[in-house]
Tab-separated table of C-alpha atoms and ligand atoms in Angstrom:
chain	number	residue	atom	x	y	z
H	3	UNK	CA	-3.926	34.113	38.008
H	4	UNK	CA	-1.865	31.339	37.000
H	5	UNK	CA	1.099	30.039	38.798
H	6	UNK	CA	2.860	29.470	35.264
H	7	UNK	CA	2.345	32.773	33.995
H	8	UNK	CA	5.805	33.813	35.913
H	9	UNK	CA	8.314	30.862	36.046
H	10	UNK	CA	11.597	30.998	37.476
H	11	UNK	CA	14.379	29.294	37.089
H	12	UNK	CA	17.226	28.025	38.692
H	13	UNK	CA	19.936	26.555	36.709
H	14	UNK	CA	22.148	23.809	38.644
H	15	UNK	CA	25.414	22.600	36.600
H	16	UNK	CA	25.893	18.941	37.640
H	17	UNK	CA	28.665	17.260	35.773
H	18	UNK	CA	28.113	18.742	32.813
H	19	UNK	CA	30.285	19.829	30.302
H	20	UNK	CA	29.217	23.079	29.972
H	21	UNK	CA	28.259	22.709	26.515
H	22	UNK	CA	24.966	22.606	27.875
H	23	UNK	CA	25.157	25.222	30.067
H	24	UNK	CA	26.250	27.444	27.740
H	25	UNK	CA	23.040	26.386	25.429
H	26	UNK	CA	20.804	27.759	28.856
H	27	UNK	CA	22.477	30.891	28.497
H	28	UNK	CA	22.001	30.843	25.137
H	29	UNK	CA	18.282	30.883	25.939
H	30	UNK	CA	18.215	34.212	27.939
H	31	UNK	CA	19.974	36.035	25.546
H	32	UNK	CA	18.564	38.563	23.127
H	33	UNK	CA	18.354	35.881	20.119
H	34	UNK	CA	15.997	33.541	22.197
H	35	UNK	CA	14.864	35.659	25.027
H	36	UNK	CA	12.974	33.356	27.427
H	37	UNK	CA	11.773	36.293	29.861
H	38	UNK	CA	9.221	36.711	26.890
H	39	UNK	CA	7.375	34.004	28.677
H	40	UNK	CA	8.378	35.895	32.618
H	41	UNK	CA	11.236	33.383	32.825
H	42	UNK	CA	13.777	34.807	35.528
H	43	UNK	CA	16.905	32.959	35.719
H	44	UNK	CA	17.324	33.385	39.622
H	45	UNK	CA	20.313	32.150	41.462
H	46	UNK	CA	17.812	31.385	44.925
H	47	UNK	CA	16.281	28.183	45.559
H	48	UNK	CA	13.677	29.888	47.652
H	49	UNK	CA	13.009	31.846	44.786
H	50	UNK	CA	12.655	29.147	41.941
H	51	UNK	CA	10.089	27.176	40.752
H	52	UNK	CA	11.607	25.224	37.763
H	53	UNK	CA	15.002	23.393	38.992
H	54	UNK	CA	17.076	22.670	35.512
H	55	UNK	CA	19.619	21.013	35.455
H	56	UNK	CA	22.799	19.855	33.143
H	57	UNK	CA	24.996	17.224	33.659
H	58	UNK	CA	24.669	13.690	35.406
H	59	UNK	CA	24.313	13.102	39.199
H	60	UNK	CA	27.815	12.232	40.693
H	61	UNK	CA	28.933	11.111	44.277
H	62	UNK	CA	29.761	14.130	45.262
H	63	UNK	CA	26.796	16.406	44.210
H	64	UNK	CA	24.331	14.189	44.874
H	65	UNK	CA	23.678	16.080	48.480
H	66	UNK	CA	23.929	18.894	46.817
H	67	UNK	CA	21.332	18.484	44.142
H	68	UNK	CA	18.983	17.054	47.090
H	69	UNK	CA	19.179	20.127	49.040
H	70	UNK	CA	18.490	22.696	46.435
H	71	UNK	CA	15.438	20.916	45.699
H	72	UNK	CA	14.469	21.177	49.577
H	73	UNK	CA	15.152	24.223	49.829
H	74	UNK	CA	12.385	24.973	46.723
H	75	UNK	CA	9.028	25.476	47.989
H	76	UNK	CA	6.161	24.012	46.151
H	77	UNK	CA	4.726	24.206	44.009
H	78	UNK	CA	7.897	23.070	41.802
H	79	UNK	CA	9.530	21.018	39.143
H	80	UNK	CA	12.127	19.827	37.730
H	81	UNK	CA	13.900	19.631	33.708
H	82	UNK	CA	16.670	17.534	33.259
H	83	UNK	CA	18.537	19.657	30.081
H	84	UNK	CA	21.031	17.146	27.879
H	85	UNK	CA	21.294	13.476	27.728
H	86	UNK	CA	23.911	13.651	30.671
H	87	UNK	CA	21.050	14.699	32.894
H	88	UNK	CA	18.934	12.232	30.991
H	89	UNK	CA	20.417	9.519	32.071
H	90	UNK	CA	24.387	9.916	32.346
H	91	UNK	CA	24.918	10.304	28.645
H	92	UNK	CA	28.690	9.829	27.133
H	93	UNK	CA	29.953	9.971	30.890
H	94	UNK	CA	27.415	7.029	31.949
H	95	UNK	CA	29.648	4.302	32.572
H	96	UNK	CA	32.068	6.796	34.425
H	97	UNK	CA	33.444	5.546	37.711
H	98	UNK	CA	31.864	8.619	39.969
H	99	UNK	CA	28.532	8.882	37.511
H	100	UNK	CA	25.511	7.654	39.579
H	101	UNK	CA	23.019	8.379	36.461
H	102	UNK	CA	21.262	11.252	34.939
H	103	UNK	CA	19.122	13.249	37.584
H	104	UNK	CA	15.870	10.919	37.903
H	105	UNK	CA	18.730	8.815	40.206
H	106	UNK	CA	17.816	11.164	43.216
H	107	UNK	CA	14.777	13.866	42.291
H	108	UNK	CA	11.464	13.291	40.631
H	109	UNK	CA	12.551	14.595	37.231
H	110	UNK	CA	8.993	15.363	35.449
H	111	UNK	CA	10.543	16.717	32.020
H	112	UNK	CA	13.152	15.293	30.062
H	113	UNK	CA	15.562	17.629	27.142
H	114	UNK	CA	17.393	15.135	25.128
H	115	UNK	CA	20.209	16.290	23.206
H	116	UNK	CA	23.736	17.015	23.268
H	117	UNK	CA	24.036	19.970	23.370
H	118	UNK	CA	20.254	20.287	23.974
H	119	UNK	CA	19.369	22.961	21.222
H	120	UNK	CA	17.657	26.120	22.847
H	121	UNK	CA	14.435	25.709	21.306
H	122	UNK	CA	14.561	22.060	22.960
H	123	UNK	CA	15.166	23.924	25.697
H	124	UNK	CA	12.363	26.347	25.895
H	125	UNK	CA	10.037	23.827	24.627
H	126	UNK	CA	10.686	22.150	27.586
H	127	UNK	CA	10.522	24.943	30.082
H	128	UNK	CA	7.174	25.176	28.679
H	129	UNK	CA	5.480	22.375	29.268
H	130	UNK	CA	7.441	22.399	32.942
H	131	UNK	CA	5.405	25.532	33.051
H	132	UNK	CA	2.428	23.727	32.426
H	133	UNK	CA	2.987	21.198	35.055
H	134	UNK	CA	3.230	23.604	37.399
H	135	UNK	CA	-0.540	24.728	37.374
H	136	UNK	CA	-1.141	21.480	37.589
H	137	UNK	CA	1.221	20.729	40.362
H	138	UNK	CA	-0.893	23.630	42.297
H	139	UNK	CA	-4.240	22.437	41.668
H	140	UNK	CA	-3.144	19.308	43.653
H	141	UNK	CA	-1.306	20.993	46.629
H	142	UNK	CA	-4.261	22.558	46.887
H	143	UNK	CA	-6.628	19.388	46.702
H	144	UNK	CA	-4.632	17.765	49.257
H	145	UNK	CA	-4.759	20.609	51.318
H	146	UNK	CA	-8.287	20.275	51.756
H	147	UNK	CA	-8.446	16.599	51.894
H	148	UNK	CA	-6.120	17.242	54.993
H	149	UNK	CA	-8.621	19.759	56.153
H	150	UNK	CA	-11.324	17.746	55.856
E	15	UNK	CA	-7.909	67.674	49.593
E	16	UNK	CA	-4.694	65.957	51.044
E	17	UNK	CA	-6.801	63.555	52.260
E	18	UNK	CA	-8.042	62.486	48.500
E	19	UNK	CA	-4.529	62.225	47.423
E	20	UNK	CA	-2.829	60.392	49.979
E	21	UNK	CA	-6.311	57.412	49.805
E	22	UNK	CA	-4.880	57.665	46.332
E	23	UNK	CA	-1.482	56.975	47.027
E	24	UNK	CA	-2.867	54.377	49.151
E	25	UNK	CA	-4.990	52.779	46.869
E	26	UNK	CA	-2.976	53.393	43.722
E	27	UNK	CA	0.591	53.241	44.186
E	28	UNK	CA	0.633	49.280	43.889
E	29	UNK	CA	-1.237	49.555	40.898
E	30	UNK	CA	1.580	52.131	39.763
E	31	UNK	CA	4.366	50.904	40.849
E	32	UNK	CA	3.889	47.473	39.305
E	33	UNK	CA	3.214	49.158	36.089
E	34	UNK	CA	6.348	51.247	36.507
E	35	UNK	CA	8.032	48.286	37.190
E	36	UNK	CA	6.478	46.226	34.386
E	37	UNK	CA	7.201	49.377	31.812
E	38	UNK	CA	11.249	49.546	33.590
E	39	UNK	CA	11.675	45.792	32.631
E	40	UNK	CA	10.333	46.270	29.193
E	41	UNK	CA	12.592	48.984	28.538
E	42	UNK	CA	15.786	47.219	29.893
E	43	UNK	CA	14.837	44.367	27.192
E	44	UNK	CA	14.630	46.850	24.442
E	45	UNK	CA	17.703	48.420	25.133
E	46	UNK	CA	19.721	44.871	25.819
E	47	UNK	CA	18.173	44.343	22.023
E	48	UNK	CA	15.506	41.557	23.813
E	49	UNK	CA	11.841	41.605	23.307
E	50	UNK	CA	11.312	41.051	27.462
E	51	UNK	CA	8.047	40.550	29.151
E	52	UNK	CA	4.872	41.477	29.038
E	53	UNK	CA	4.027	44.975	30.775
E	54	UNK	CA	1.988	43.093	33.641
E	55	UNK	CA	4.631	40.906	34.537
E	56	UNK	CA	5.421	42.051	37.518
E	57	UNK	CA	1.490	41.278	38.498
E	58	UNK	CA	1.764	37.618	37.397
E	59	UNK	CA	4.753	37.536	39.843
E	60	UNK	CA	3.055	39.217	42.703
E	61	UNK	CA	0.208	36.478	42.246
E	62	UNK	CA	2.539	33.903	41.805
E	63	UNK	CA	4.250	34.504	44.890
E	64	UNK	CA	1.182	34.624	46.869
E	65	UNK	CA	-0.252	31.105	45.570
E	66	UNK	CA	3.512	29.169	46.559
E	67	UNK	CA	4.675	27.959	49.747
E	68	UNK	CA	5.960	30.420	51.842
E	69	UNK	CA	8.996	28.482	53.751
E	70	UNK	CA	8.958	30.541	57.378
E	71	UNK	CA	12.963	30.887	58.629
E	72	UNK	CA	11.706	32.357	62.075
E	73	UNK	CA	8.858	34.580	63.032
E	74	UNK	CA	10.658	37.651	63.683
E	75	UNK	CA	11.834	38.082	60.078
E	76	UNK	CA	7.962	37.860	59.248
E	77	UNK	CA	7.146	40.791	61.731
E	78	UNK	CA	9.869	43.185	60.160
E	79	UNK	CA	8.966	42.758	56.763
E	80	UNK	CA	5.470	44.185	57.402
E	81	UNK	CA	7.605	46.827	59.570
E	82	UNK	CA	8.867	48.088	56.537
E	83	UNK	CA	6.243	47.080	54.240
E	84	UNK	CA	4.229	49.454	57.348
E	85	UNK	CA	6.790	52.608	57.647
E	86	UNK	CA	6.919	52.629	53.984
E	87	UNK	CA	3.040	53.253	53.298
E	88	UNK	CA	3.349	55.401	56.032
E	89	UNK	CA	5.929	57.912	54.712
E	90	UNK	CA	4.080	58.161	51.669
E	91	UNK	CA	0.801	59.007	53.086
E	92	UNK	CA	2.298	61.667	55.326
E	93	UNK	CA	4.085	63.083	52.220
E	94	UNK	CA	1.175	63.072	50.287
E	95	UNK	CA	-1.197	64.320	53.021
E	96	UNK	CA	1.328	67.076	52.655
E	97	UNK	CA	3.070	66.458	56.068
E	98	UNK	CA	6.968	67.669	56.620
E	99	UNK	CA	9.564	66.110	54.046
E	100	UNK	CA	12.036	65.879	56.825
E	101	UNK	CA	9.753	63.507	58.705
E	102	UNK	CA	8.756	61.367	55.152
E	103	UNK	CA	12.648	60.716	54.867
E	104	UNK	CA	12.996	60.131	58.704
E	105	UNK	CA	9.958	57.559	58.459
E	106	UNK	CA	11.723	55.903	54.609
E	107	UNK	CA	14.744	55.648	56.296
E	108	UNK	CA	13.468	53.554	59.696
E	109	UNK	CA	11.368	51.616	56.918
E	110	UNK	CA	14.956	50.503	55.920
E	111	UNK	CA	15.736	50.036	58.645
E	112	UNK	CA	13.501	47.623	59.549
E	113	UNK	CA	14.358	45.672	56.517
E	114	UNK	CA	17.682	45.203	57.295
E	115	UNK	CA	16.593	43.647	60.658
E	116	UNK	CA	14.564	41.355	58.877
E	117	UNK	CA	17.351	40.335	56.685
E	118	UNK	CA	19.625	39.891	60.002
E	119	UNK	CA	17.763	38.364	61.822
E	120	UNK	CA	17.959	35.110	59.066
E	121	UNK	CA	21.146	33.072	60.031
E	122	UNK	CA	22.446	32.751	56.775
E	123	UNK	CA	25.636	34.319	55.456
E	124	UNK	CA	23.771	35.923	52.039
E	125	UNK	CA	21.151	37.675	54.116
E	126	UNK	CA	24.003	39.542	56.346
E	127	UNK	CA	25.968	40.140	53.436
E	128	UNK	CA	23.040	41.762	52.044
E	129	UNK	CA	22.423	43.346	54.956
E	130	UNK	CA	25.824	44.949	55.287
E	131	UNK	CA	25.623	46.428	51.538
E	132	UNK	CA	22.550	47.511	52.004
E	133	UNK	CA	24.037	49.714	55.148
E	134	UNK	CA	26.637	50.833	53.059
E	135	UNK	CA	24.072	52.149	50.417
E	136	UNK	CA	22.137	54.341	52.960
E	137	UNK	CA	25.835	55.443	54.237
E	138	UNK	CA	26.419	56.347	50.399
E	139	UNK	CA	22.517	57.959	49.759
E	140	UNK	CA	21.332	59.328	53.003
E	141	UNK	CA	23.373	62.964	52.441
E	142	UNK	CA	21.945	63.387	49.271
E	143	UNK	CA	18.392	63.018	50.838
E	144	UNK	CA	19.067	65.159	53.641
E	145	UNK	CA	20.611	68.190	51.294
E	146	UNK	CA	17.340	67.618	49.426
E	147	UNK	CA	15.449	68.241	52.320
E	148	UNK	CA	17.694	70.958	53.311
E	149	UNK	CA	17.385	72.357	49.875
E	150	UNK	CA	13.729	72.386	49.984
E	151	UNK	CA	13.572	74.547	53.136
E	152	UNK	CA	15.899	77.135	51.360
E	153	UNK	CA	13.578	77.221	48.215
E	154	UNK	CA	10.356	77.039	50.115
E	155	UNK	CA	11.229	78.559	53.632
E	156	UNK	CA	9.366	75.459	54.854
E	157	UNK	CA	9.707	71.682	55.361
E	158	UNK	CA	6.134	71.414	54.705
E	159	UNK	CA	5.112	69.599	51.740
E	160	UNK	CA	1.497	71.386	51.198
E	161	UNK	CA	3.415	74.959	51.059
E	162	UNK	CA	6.423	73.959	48.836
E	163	UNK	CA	3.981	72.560	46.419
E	164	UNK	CA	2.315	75.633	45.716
E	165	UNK	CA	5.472	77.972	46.098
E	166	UNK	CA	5.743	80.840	43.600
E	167	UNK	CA	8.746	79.537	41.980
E	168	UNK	CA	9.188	76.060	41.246
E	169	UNK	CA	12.154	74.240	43.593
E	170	UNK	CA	14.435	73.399	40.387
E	171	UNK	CA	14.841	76.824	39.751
E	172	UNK	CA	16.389	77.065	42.890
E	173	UNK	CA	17.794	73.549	42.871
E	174	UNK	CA	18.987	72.449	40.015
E	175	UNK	CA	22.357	70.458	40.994
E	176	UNK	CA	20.304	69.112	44.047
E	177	UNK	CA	17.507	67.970	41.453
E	178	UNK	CA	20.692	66.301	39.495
E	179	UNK	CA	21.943	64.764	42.942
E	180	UNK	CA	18.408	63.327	43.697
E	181	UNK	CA	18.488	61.912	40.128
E	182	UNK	CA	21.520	60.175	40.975
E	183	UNK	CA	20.794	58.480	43.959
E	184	UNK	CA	17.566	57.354	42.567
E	185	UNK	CA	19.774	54.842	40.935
E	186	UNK	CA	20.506	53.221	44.000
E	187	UNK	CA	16.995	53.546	45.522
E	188	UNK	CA	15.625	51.573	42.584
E	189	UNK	CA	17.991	48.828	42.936
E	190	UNK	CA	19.314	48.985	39.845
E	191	UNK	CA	23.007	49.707	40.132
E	192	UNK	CA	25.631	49.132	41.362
E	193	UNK	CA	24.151	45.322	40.395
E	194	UNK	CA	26.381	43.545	43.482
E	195	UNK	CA	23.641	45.525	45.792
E	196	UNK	CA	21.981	44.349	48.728
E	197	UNK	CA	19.497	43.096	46.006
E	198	UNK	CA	19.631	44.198	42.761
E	199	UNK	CA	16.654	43.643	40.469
E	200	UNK	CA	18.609	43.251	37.741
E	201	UNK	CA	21.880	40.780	38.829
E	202	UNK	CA	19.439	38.049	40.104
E	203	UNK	CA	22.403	35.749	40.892
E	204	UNK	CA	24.486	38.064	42.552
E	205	UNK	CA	24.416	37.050	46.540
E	206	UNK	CA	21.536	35.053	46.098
E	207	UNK	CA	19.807	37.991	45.997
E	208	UNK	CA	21.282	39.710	49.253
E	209	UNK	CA	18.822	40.925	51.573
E	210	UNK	CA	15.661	38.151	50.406
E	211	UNK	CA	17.609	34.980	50.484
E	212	UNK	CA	15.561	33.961	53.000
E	213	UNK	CA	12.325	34.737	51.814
E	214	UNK	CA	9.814	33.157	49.845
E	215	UNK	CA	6.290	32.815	48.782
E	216	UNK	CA	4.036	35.633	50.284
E	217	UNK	CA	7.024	37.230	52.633
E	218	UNK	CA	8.765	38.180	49.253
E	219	UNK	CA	5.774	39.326	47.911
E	220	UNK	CA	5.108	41.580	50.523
E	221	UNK	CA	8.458	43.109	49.857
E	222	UNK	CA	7.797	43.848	46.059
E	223	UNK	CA	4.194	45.742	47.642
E	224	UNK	CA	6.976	47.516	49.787
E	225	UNK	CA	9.073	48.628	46.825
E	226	UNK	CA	6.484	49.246	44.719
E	227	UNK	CA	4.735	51.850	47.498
E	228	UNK	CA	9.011	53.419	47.627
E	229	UNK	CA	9.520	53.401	44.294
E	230	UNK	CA	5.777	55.699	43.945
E	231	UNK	CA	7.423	57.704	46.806
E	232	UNK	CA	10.554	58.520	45.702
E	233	UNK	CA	9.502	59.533	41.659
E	234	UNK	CA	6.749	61.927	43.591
E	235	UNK	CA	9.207	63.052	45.412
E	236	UNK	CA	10.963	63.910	41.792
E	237	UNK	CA	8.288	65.551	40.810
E	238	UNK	CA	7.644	68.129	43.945
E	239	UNK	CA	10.466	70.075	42.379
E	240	UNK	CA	8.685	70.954	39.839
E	241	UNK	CA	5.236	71.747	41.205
E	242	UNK	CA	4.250	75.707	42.082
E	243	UNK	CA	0.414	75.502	42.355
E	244	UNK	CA	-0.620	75.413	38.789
E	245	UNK	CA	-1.688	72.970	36.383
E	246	UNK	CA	0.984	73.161	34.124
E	247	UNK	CA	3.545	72.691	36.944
E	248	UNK	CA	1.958	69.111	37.625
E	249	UNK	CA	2.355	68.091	34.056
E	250	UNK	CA	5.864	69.271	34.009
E	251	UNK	CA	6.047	66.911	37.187
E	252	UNK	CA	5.214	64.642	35.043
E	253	UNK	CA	7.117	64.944	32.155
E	254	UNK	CA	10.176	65.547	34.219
E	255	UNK	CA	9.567	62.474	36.262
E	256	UNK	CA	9.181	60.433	32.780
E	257	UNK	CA	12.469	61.849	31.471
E	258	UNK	CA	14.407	61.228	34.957
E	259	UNK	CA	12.813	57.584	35.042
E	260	UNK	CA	14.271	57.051	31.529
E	261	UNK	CA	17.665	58.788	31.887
E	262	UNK	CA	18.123	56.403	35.067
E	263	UNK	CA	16.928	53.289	33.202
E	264	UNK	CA	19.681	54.510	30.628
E	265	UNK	CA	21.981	55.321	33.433
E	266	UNK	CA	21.944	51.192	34.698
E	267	UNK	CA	22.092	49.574	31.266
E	268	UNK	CA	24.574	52.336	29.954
E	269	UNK	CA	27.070	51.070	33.281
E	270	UNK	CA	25.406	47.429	34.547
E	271	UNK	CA	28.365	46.552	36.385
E	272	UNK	CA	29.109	49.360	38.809
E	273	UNK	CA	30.820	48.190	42.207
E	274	UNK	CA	29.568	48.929	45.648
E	275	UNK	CA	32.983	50.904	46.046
E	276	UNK	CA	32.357	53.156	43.245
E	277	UNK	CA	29.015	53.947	44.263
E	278	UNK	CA	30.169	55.305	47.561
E	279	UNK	CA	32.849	57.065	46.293
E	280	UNK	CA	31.051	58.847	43.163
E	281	UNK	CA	27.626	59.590	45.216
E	282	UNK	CA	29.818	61.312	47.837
E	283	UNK	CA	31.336	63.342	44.896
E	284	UNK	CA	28.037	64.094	43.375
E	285	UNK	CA	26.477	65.191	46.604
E	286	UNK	CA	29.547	67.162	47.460
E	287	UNK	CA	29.733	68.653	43.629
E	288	UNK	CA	26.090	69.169	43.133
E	289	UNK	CA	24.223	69.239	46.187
E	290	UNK	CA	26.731	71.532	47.876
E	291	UNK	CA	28.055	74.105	45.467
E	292	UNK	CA	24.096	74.482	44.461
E	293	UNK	CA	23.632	75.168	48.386
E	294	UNK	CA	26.651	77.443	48.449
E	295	UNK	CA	25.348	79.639	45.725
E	296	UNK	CA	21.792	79.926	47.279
E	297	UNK	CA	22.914	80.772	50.357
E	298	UNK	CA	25.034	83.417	48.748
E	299	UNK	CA	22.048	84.370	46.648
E	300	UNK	CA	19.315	84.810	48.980
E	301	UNK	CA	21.407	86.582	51.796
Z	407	LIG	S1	24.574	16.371	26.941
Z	407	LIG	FE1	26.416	16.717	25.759
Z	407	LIG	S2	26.700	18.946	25.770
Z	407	LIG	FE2	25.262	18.454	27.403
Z	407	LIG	S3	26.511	18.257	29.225
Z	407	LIG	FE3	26.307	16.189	28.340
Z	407	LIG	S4	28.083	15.949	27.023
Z	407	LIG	FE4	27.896	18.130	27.483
């Protein structure tokens, strides 16, 4: 059984401004429904395997951003939802903006737009869902190599 | 015979109870007007969980989750090796117990939180179950679950406002509402999830088994009241266990944001209402 066949997400709103979030919401509602594909939008790190986020990286969420994805065991990944997330977006050459998310996690996919549309959105949940069989065929790989 | 049926509990209930589970979160969609997962969904997640990291907060938490993953197997094999009821709900109630150990035992403000709600829910449920109980014994004459299964008379002719009572309650014991629960299965944001903040990976899984074994429990429970001996009584069980299931499905989407407060304050009245004017009247009956 496949790791991807039950994703769930946790939705982190960086410095976003909320136009994207409210497109993520969009996505579990009745028009777009993403639990079709077992997505659970959880509220518990420990819980999650797909860590989206909206909104650039900023001084003082930086720490924050770095210890949900600790607290995420593996395997996991991560979707950076809106240009802000991107790679700052309109708010880029803001004095507190660090960058979109890549400035501090791994991002592995990438949701232009602004607002990112829904289907964006679920297309790239998607293919984050993908990565995560992969993702578990090589904790598993390096498992044995460290057993070996 | 007992012995067939409780292996089958034993072997079958997770198979069951995931189903149940899978065919509960179907419904829900429907009824929000979403399409919602497929029917083995809650499968995928029980696999899922067991393939990802399990992150380990201390040992002891470990221990009491298979405590209550334990008590609660244990409970349903006495009930359905047709042991006393009184002990069954004696046995699902240290089961919680253990849970909420587990859940304290994590230093992290969510899991106590959860903790404490989930205390307040057995404070609000636990009457109920023991008039049910009590109840039984008036029908029956006996706590024991072999002889009130093949009574003359079915128990919901004798108990039909403790039958309603049950129903009501069952709302609770399925996590469903009030949705700022211990740990809802519905409000997955609500206090991180209360009572399995802390746990992850095969830990959490082990606690779906758990509540997948309960949730078997508690709609056989259901169906005792209707069960006298004969055939037809067991597929009134199950037709009446069907109905209740959907009329508490109903019940959560119908009110999905009951409070904690209100759930202490109308089970009380329900068990009060129900459960004791149906006692009152037997009693009065039978003497
Ligand atoms: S990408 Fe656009 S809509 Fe999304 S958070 Fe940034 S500014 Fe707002």
């Amino acid at each position: 059984m496949k790791v991807s066949k039950s994703p769930w997400m946790l939705h982190y709103d960086g410095s976003s401004c909320n136009g994207c979030d409210i497109e993520v919401l969009a996505c579990t509602m009745p028009r777009y429904d993403v639990e079709r594909f077992g997505v659970i939008n959880t509220g518990n790190p420990k819980h999650a395997d797909i860590l989206l986020i909206t909104g650039g990286i900023n001084a003082q969420n930086k720490p924050v951003v770095e210890q949900i994805y600790s607290q995420m065991p593996q395997p996991k990944v991560v979707v950076a939802v809106g240009i802000c997330a991107c790679n700052g977006g309109v708010f880029k050459d803001c004095y507190n903006i660090l960058g979109g998310v890549d400035t501090v996690l791994p991002v592995d996919i990438y949701v232009p737009g602004c607002a990112a549309k829904p289907e964006a959105i679920i297309d790239g949940v998607i293919q984050a869902v993908a990565l995560l069989d992969e993702k578990r065929k090589s904790v598993r790989e390096d498992k044995k190599e460290a057993g070996q | 015979m007992s012995w067939i049926l409780a292996i089958g509990f034993l072997v079958l209930a997770p198979l069951l109870g995931g189903l149940l589970e899978g065919a509960d979160r179907v419904l829900c969609a429907r009824m929000q007007g979403r399409q919602g997962p497929p029917l083995l969904q809650p499968f995928y997640d029980m696999f899922k969980l067991i393939q990802k990291q399990s992150v380990v907060v201390n040992n002891v938490q470990d221990v009491l989750v298979c405590g209550f993953l334990i008590f609660v197997v244990f409970a349903g094999l006495l009930f359905f090796w047709g042991g006393d009821i009184l002990l069954v709900f004696f046995a699902l109630t240290l089961a919680e117990i253990f849970f909420i150990m587990s859940s304290c035992s994590a230093n992290s403000p969510y899991s106590s939180m959860g903790a404490q709600r989930e205390l307040l829910q057995n404070m609000a449920y636990e009457p109920m179950i023991l008039l049910t109980a009590i109840g039984f014994y008036l029908a029956a004459n006996t706590f024991n679950v072999n002889e009130i299964a093949v009574a003359s008379v079915p128990a919901i002719v004798y108990l039909p406002g403790i039958f309603i009572g049950y129903v009501f309650i069952l709302v609770i014991k399925f996590r469903k509402s009030p949705f700022d629960l211990s740990t809802s299965h519905h409000a997955h944001q609500e206090m991180v999830r209360g009572l399995t903040t802390e746990l992850s990976g095969n830990v959490l899984a082990i606690v779906s088994l758990a509540e997948w074994y309960e949730n078997i429990l508690l709609i056989s429970i259901l169906g005792l009241f209707f069960l006298n001996g004969t055939l037809w009584s067991v597929l009134a069980a199950v037709l009446g266990c069907g109905i209740a299931y959907f009329v508490v499905v109903l019940a959560d989407n119908v009110f999905p944001r009951v409070k904690w407060d209100a759930m202490i304050k109308s089970t009380w009245i329900v068990t009060l209402v129900a459960g004791g004017i149906n006692l009152m009247i037997m009693e009065l009956l039978t003497r």
